[in-house]
Amino acid sequence: MSTESPSNGATELPREAPPAKPKFSWLQPHPVFVVILVGSEEKPFGIQKDFLCDRSDFYRKHFADKSVDNALEHVVRLPDTSTEVFGLAQNYLYTGVLIADESNVPSYESLVGLWNLGHKLGVDGLCEKTLDAMKECRRLTERIPATPLLIQVWRDTPEGSSIRLLLLSWAAEYMRSSDARAEFAKSLPQEVLSELVVAMSSFEASPAPHAPADLPSIAPPATLPKKNVHYLDEASDEEILNSIKKNRRSSGAPGAVSSLLDPAAAGRRAARTALPKPQKRRTSAAFVDARNFTTAQKLEFCADLLNRMLSGPGFWTRLVGPFKDPVEPVEDGVPDYLDKVKRPMDLSTIKAKMDRREYTNEDEFVRDVRQIFDNCFTYWKKGDPMWAAGEKLQRTFEEKFSHMNKWIAKMGGDEPE
């Protein structure tokens, strides 16, 4: 008889109590096998049915729901589980051991998959053993999981789960101890930061766990994104935490914050206010604003303003941070970005166009800069940190651009067109 089991994921186990466990003994015959087809290639693993039901709440209930027949072989499928992960689970089922050889420690990716599988199948002790293996992996590698994997855990595991609590404690410890904590905060989406601030508050209320002296760096590996569209300024720890707390208050409890990586969250972005119109600003040099200068002079001003935006001083660096380079949807954790933004634009692209002399007048330059703001307000919703960052950069840019004629006159441009 062929049966199907649900694919691996964050689905909770059935709420009803599992069937009573039959007394299992290897002294008894167990002739019925279950063939588990693992992964998209359906690699076969064979386990005695009685043994599998003894160790797994999920399969005990699964086979209790099936009509009794005389088949000596049953087939189930785990299409979303890798053979490496199921091999680790099988080894644990038969030996109770996950890491038998310290020279061959599973990767964090495999261990996260193993925790999910243990949680889904209800295998006694597997989740706890997996967390022990993750701690050993950290000790041996001197690293915590990379940011994309942290985000995946938040997306795929239940709120309050043991694996989340472990990674929260690691992230909170790292945020308190690392010189790169601001960059680390930038790489995490809002729902992770919302829970992290709670963990950090509890850290402040109790002594920090002792970190071994041989762990000078527990930063995520070099797979951290080169930039991120979630957080912006190289702010102080206090500024970061204040920002997190502010957004948490406006968003509700941590578990209620929508995932920025979940395509379903796109619905919440539907109701947006229109892109704010640039404000006309007055200047005391009104007589200068009334002049008309050459297109070349205006483009020279635009190039100078763009160079200042990209190269400093410091306040510009903080403002343009998330808008400097093209958005990489997967790398930056916004996989649906190009579905919503039809004309991507960034300051580095504008600089390249300026260097190639593609702008024939200042209006074309300004149109591209304002496209950045338009994209920001299209993808994000009011109240998101990125929306606020876009407004801040927009205000500063419009204010600086409004001084174009004054700047040209100051540089000695006395000749009108």
Coordinates of C-alpha atoms in Angstrom, one line a residue:
M1 CA 0.0 0.0 0.0
S2 CA 1.4 3.4 -0.9
T3 CA 0.9 6.4 1.4
E4 CA 2.1 9.9 1.3
S5 CA 3.4 11.9 4.2
P6 CA 3.4 15.7 4.1
S7 CA 6.5 17.5 3.0
N8 CA 9.0 18.8 5.5
G9 CA 8.2 22.2 6.9
A10 CA 7.0 24.2 9.8
T11 CA 3.6 22.6 10.1
E12 CA 2.7 21.7 13.7
L13 CA 2.1 18.1 14.7
P14 CA -1.5 17.2 15.1
R15 CA -3.0 18.4 18.3
E16 CA -4.8 15.2 19.2
A17 CA -2.9 12.7 21.4
P18 CA -1.0 10.1 19.4
P19 CA -2.0 6.5 19.7
A20 CA -0.6 4.6 22.7
K21 CA 2.9 3.3 22.0
P22 CA 3.0 -0.5 21.6
K23 CA 5.7 -2.2 23.5
F24 CA 8.6 -2.6 21.1
S25 CA 11.4 -5.2 21.5
W26 CA 14.1 -6.3 19.1
L27 CA 13.5 -9.8 20.5
Q28 CA 10.3 -9.9 18.5
P29 CA 10.0 -10.3 14.7
H30 CA 9.3 -7.2 12.8
P31 CA 8.8 -8.3 9.1
V32 CA 6.9 -5.2 7.8
F33 CA 9.1 -2.5 6.3
V34 CA 8.5 1.2 5.4
V35 CA 10.4 2.5 2.4
I36 CA 11.0 6.2 2.8
L37 CA 11.6 8.0 -0.5
V38 CA 13.8 11.0 0.5
G39 CA 14.3 14.1 -1.5
S40 CA 13.3 15.1 -5.1
E41 CA 15.3 12.1 -6.4
E42 CA 13.4 9.7 -4.0
K43 CA 16.4 7.9 -2.5
P44 CA 15.0 4.9 -0.7
F45 CA 15.6 4.3 3.0
G46 CA 14.1 1.1 4.6
I47 CA 13.1 1.0 8.3
Q48 CA 11.0 -1.6 10.1
K49 CA 7.5 -0.2 10.5
D50 CA 7.2 -1.2 14.1
F51 CA 10.5 0.5 15.0
L52 CA 9.6 3.6 13.1
C53 CA 6.2 3.9 14.8
D54 CA 7.9 3.3 18.2
R55 CA 10.2 6.3 17.6
S56 CA 8.0 8.7 15.7
D57 CA 4.6 10.1 16.9
F58 CA 3.8 11.3 13.4
Y59 CA 4.2 7.8 11.8
R60 CA 2.6 6.1 14.7
K61 CA -0.6 8.1 14.1
H62 CA -0.1 8.0 10.3
F63 CA -0.2 4.2 10.2
A64 CA -2.9 3.9 12.9
D65 CA -5.2 5.9 10.6
K66 CA -4.6 3.4 7.7
S67 CA -6.7 0.3 7.3
V68 CA -5.0 -2.9 8.2
D69 CA -3.7 -4.9 5.3
N70 CA -1.2 -7.7 4.7
A71 CA 1.4 -5.7 2.8
L72 CA 4.9 -6.3 3.9
E73 CA 6.1 -3.0 2.6
H74 CA 4.7 0.5 2.8
V75 CA 5.9 3.6 1.0
V76 CA 6.0 7.2 2.3
R77 CA 7.7 10.2 0.9
L78 CA 9.7 13.1 2.3
P79 CA 10.4 15.2 -0.8
D80 CA 11.7 18.3 1.0
T81 CA 14.2 16.4 3.2
S82 CA 17.7 15.9 1.9
T83 CA 19.4 12.5 2.0
E84 CA 22.1 14.0 4.3
V85 CA 19.5 15.1 6.8
F86 CA 17.5 11.9 6.8
G87 CA 20.8 9.9 7.1
L88 CA 21.6 11.8 10.3
A89 CA 18.0 11.1 11.5
Q90 CA 18.4 7.4 10.7
N91 CA 21.7 7.2 12.5
Y92 CA 20.1 8.8 15.6
L93 CA 17.1 6.5 15.4
Y94 CA 19.3 3.4 15.6
T95 CA 22.2 4.6 17.7
G96 CA 21.0 7.7 19.7
V97 CA 24.1 9.5 18.4
L98 CA 24.3 12.5 16.0
I99 CA 28.0 13.4 16.0
A100 CA 30.2 10.3 16.2
D101 CA 33.2 11.9 14.6
E102 CA 34.3 15.5 15.5
S103 CA 36.2 15.7 12.2
N104 CA 32.9 15.4 10.3
V105 CA 30.5 17.7 12.1
P106 CA 27.2 18.4 10.1
S107 CA 26.8 21.9 8.8
Y108 CA 24.4 24.4 10.4
E109 CA 22.1 24.0 7.3
S110 CA 21.9 20.3 7.9
L111 CA 21.3 20.7 11.6
V112 CA 18.5 23.2 11.0
G113 CA 16.9 20.8 8.6
L114 CA 17.3 17.9 11.1
W115 CA 15.6 19.9 13.9
N116 CA 12.7 20.6 11.5
L117 CA 12.4 17.0 10.6
G118 CA 12.6 15.9 14.3
H119 CA 9.9 18.4 15.1
K120 CA 7.7 17.4 12.3
L121 CA 8.0 13.6 12.8
G122 CA 7.9 13.9 16.6
V123 CA 11.0 11.8 17.1
D124 CA 11.8 11.5 20.8
G125 CA 14.9 13.5 21.7
L126 CA 16.0 14.4 18.2
C127 CA 15.4 18.1 18.5
E128 CA 17.3 18.2 21.8
K129 CA 20.2 16.2 20.4
T130 CA 20.2 18.5 17.3
L131 CA 20.6 21.6 19.5
D132 CA 23.5 19.9 21.4
A133 CA 25.1 19.3 18.0
M134 CA 24.6 22.9 17.0
K135 CA 26.4 24.0 20.2
E136 CA 29.2 21.6 19.3
C137 CA 29.3 23.0 15.8
R138 CA 29.7 26.5 17.2
R139 CA 32.5 25.4 19.5
L140 CA 34.4 23.8 16.7
T141 CA 33.8 26.4 14.0
E142 CA 33.8 29.5 16.2
R143 CA 30.9 30.8 14.2
I144 CA 27.2 31.2 14.6
P145 CA 24.9 30.5 11.7
A146 CA 25.0 33.0 8.8
T147 CA 22.2 35.6 8.5
P148 CA 20.2 33.9 5.7
L149 CA 20.0 30.7 7.8
L150 CA 18.9 32.7 10.9
I151 CA 16.1 34.2 8.8
Q152 CA 15.1 30.8 7.4
V153 CA 14.7 29.5 11.0
W154 CA 12.3 32.4 11.8
R155 CA 10.4 31.6 8.6
D156 CA 10.2 27.8 9.0
T157 CA 10.0 27.2 12.8
P158 CA 7.2 27.9 15.3
E159 CA 7.4 31.0 17.5
G160 CA 8.9 30.1 20.9
S161 CA 10.5 26.9 19.6
S162 CA 13.7 25.7 21.2
I163 CA 15.8 26.3 18.1
R164 CA 14.6 29.9 18.0
L165 CA 15.5 30.5 21.6
L166 CA 19.0 29.1 21.1
L167 CA 19.7 31.3 18.1
L168 CA 18.2 34.3 19.9
S169 CA 20.6 33.9 22.7
W170 CA 23.5 33.6 20.3
A171 CA 22.4 36.7 18.4
A172 CA 21.9 38.7 21.6
E173 CA 25.3 37.6 22.9
Y174 CA 26.8 38.7 19.6
M175 CA 25.0 42.0 19.5
R176 CA 26.5 42.8 23.0
S177 CA 30.0 41.7 22.3
S178 CA 30.9 42.3 18.7
D179 CA 32.4 45.4 17.1
A180 CA 30.3 44.6 14.0
R181 CA 27.0 44.5 15.8
A182 CA 25.5 47.5 13.9
E183 CA 26.2 45.7 10.6
F184 CA 24.7 42.5 12.0
A185 CA 21.6 44.4 13.0
K186 CA 21.3 45.8 9.4
S187 CA 21.3 42.3 8.0
L188 CA 18.2 41.1 10.0
P189 CA 14.6 41.7 9.0
Q190 CA 12.2 43.4 11.3
E191 CA 10.5 40.3 12.8
V192 CA 13.9 38.9 13.9
L193 CA 14.9 42.2 15.4
S194 CA 11.6 42.5 17.3
E195 CA 12.3 39.2 19.1
L196 CA 16.0 40.0 19.5
V197 CA 15.3 43.2 21.5
V198 CA 13.4 41.1 24.0
A199 CA 16.3 38.7 24.3
M200 CA 18.8 41.6 24.7
S201 CA 16.7 43.1 27.4
S202 CA 16.8 39.8 29.3
F203 CA 20.6 39.8 28.8
E204 CA 20.8 43.2 30.4
A205 CA 18.8 41.9 33.4
S206 CA 21.1 38.9 34.0
P207 CA 24.9 38.3 33.8
A208 CA 26.0 37.6 30.3
P209 CA 27.1 34.0 29.6
H210 CA 30.8 33.5 29.7
A211 CA 32.2 33.2 26.2
P212 CA 35.3 31.0 25.9
A213 CA 38.6 32.9 25.3
D214 CA 39.1 30.9 22.1
L215 CA 36.0 32.5 20.6
P216 CA 37.3 35.9 19.5
S217 CA 34.9 36.0 16.6
I218 CA 31.5 34.4 16.4
A219 CA 30.3 36.5 13.6
P220 CA 28.3 35.0 10.7
P221 CA 30.5 33.7 7.9
A222 CA 31.5 35.7 4.9
T223 CA 28.0 35.0 3.4
L224 CA 26.6 38.1 5.1
P225 CA 25.0 40.3 2.4
K226 CA 27.3 43.0 1.0
K227 CA 24.5 45.4 1.8
N228 CA 21.0 45.2 3.0
V229 CA 17.7 47.0 2.4
H230 CA 16.3 46.4 5.9
Y231 CA 18.5 48.6 8.1
L232 CA 20.4 51.7 7.3
D233 CA 22.6 53.9 9.5
E234 CA 25.8 52.9 11.2
A235 CA 24.1 53.8 14.4
S236 CA 25.1 53.3 18.0
D237 CA 23.8 50.4 19.9
E238 CA 21.3 52.6 21.7
E239 CA 20.0 54.0 18.4
I240 CA 19.6 50.5 17.0
L241 CA 17.7 49.3 20.1
N242 CA 15.5 52.4 20.2
S243 CA 14.6 51.9 16.6
I244 CA 13.8 48.3 17.2
K245 CA 11.7 49.1 20.2
K246 CA 9.8 51.8 18.4
N247 CA 8.9 49.5 15.5
R248 CA 8.0 46.8 17.9
R249 CA 5.5 49.1 19.7
S250 CA 3.9 50.0 16.4
S251 CA 3.8 46.5 15.1
G252 CA 2.5 44.6 18.1
A253 CA 4.0 41.6 19.8
P254 CA 7.1 40.0 18.1
G255 CA 5.1 37.1 16.8
A256 CA 2.6 39.4 15.1
V257 CA 5.2 41.2 12.9
S258 CA 4.8 40.1 9.3
S259 CA 7.9 38.5 7.7
L260 CA 9.5 40.7 5.1
L261 CA 10.4 37.6 3.2
D262 CA 6.9 36.2 3.0
P263 CA 5.3 36.9 -0.3
A264 CA 2.0 36.9 1.5
A265 CA 3.1 40.0 3.3
A266 CA 2.9 41.9 0.1
G267 CA -0.8 42.5 0.8
R268 CA 0.0 44.7 3.7
R269 CA 1.9 47.0 1.3
A270 CA -1.2 47.7 -0.8
A271 CA -2.4 50.8 1.2
R272 CA 0.3 53.4 0.8
T273 CA 0.3 57.1 0.6
A274 CA 1.5 58.8 -2.5
L275 CA 5.1 59.7 -3.0
P276 CA 5.6 63.0 -1.2
K277 CA 6.0 65.9 -3.6
P278 CA 9.3 67.8 -3.3
Q279 CA 8.8 71.0 -1.3
K280 CA 9.8 74.3 -2.8
R281 CA 12.3 75.9 -0.5
R282 CA 12.9 79.6 -0.2
T283 CA 16.4 81.1 -0.2
S284 CA 17.6 84.5 0.7
A285 CA 19.4 84.6 -2.6
A286 CA 16.2 84.9 -4.6
F287 CA 17.8 87.0 -7.2
V288 CA 20.2 84.0 -7.9
D289 CA 17.3 81.6 -8.2
A290 CA 15.8 83.8 -10.9
R291 CA 18.7 83.4 -13.2
N292 CA 19.1 80.8 -15.9
F293 CA 22.4 79.1 -16.3
T294 CA 23.8 76.8 -19.0
T295 CA 22.9 73.1 -19.1
A296 CA 26.6 72.3 -18.7
Q297 CA 26.8 74.3 -15.5
K298 CA 23.7 72.6 -14.1
L299 CA 25.1 69.1 -15.0
E300 CA 28.3 70.1 -13.3
F301 CA 26.4 70.9 -10.1
C302 CA 24.5 67.6 -10.4
A303 CA 27.8 65.7 -10.8
D304 CA 29.3 67.5 -7.8
L305 CA 26.2 66.8 -5.6
L306 CA 26.2 63.1 -6.7
N307 CA 29.9 62.8 -5.8
R308 CA 29.3 64.3 -2.3
M309 CA 26.4 61.9 -1.8
L310 CA 28.5 58.9 -2.6
S311 CA 31.8 59.8 -1.0
G312 CA 30.8 61.7 2.1
P313 CA 30.9 63.5 4.4
G314 CA 29.6 61.1 7.1
F315 CA 26.0 62.2 7.1
W316 CA 25.7 61.4 3.4
T317 CA 27.2 58.0 4.0
R318 CA 24.5 57.2 6.5
L319 CA 21.7 58.6 4.4
V320 CA 22.6 56.8 1.1
G321 CA 23.7 53.5 2.6
P322 CA 20.8 51.3 1.5
F323 CA 20.3 53.2 -1.8
K324 CA 23.9 53.2 -3.0
D325 CA 24.0 49.9 -4.9
P326 CA 21.4 47.9 -6.9
V327 CA 19.0 45.8 -4.9
E328 CA 19.9 42.1 -5.1
P329 CA 16.5 40.5 -4.3
V330 CA 17.8 37.1 -3.0
E331 CA 20.9 38.4 -1.3
D332 CA 19.1 41.3 0.3
G333 CA 16.2 39.2 1.5
V334 CA 13.5 40.8 -0.7
P335 CA 12.8 38.1 -3.3
D336 CA 9.6 39.8 -4.6
Y337 CA 11.3 43.2 -5.1
L338 CA 11.4 43.1 -8.9
D339 CA 7.8 41.9 -9.0
K340 CA 6.8 45.3 -7.5
V341 CA 9.5 47.6 -8.7
K342 CA 9.5 47.8 -12.4
R343 CA 12.3 50.4 -12.9
P344 CA 15.0 49.7 -10.3
M345 CA 17.4 52.6 -9.7
D346 CA 20.3 53.3 -7.4
L347 CA 23.0 55.9 -6.9
S348 CA 25.8 53.8 -8.3
T349 CA 23.9 53.3 -11.5
I350 CA 23.2 57.1 -11.7
K351 CA 26.9 57.7 -11.2
A352 CA 27.8 55.4 -14.0
K353 CA 25.3 57.2 -16.3
M354 CA 26.8 60.5 -15.3
D355 CA 30.3 59.3 -16.0
R356 CA 29.2 58.1 -19.5
R357 CA 27.6 61.5 -20.1
E358 CA 24.2 60.0 -20.7
Y359 CA 22.3 62.8 -19.0
T360 CA 21.6 65.6 -21.5
N361 CA 20.1 67.9 -18.8
E362 CA 19.5 68.2 -15.1
D363 CA 15.9 67.0 -15.3
E364 CA 17.0 63.6 -16.5
F365 CA 19.4 63.3 -13.5
V366 CA 16.7 64.4 -11.0
R367 CA 14.2 62.0 -12.6
D368 CA 16.5 59.1 -11.9
V369 CA 17.2 60.2 -8.3
R370 CA 13.5 60.6 -7.6
Q371 CA 13.0 57.1 -9.1
I372 CA 14.9 55.8 -6.1
F373 CA 12.4 57.4 -3.7
D374 CA 9.5 56.2 -5.8
N375 CA 10.8 52.6 -5.7
C376 CA 11.3 52.8 -2.0
F377 CA 7.8 54.1 -1.3
T378 CA 6.4 51.5 -3.7
Y379 CA 7.9 48.5 -2.1
W380 CA 7.8 49.5 1.6
K381 CA 5.0 50.8 3.6
K382 CA 4.8 53.9 5.8
G383 CA 6.3 53.0 9.2
D384 CA 8.9 50.6 7.9
P385 CA 12.5 51.7 8.6
M386 CA 13.2 51.7 4.9
W387 CA 10.3 54.1 4.2
A388 CA 11.7 56.5 6.9
A389 CA 15.2 56.2 5.3
G390 CA 13.8 57.1 1.9
E391 CA 12.0 60.1 3.3
K392 CA 15.2 61.3 5.1
L393 CA 17.3 61.0 2.0
Q394 CA 14.6 62.6 -0.2
R395 CA 14.3 65.6 2.1
T396 CA 18.1 66.1 2.2
F397 CA 18.5 65.7 -1.6
E398 CA 15.7 68.1 -2.4
E399 CA 17.0 70.7 0.0
K400 CA 20.5 70.5 -1.5
F401 CA 19.3 70.4 -5.1
S402 CA 17.2 73.5 -4.5
H403 CA 20.4 75.5 -4.0
M404 CA 21.7 74.7 -7.5
N405 CA 21.5 78.2 -8.9
K406 CA 23.1 79.6 -5.8
W407 CA 25.9 77.1 -6.1
I408 CA 26.6 77.9 -9.7
A409 CA 26.7 81.6 -9.0
K410 CA 29.0 81.1 -6.1
M411 CA 31.3 79.1 -8.4
G412 CA 31.5 82.1 -10.7
G413 CA 28.8 81.3 -13.2
D414 CA 27.7 84.9 -14.1
E415 CA 26.7 84.2 -17.7
P416 CA 23.1 83.3 -18.3
E417 CA 22.0 81.1 -21.1

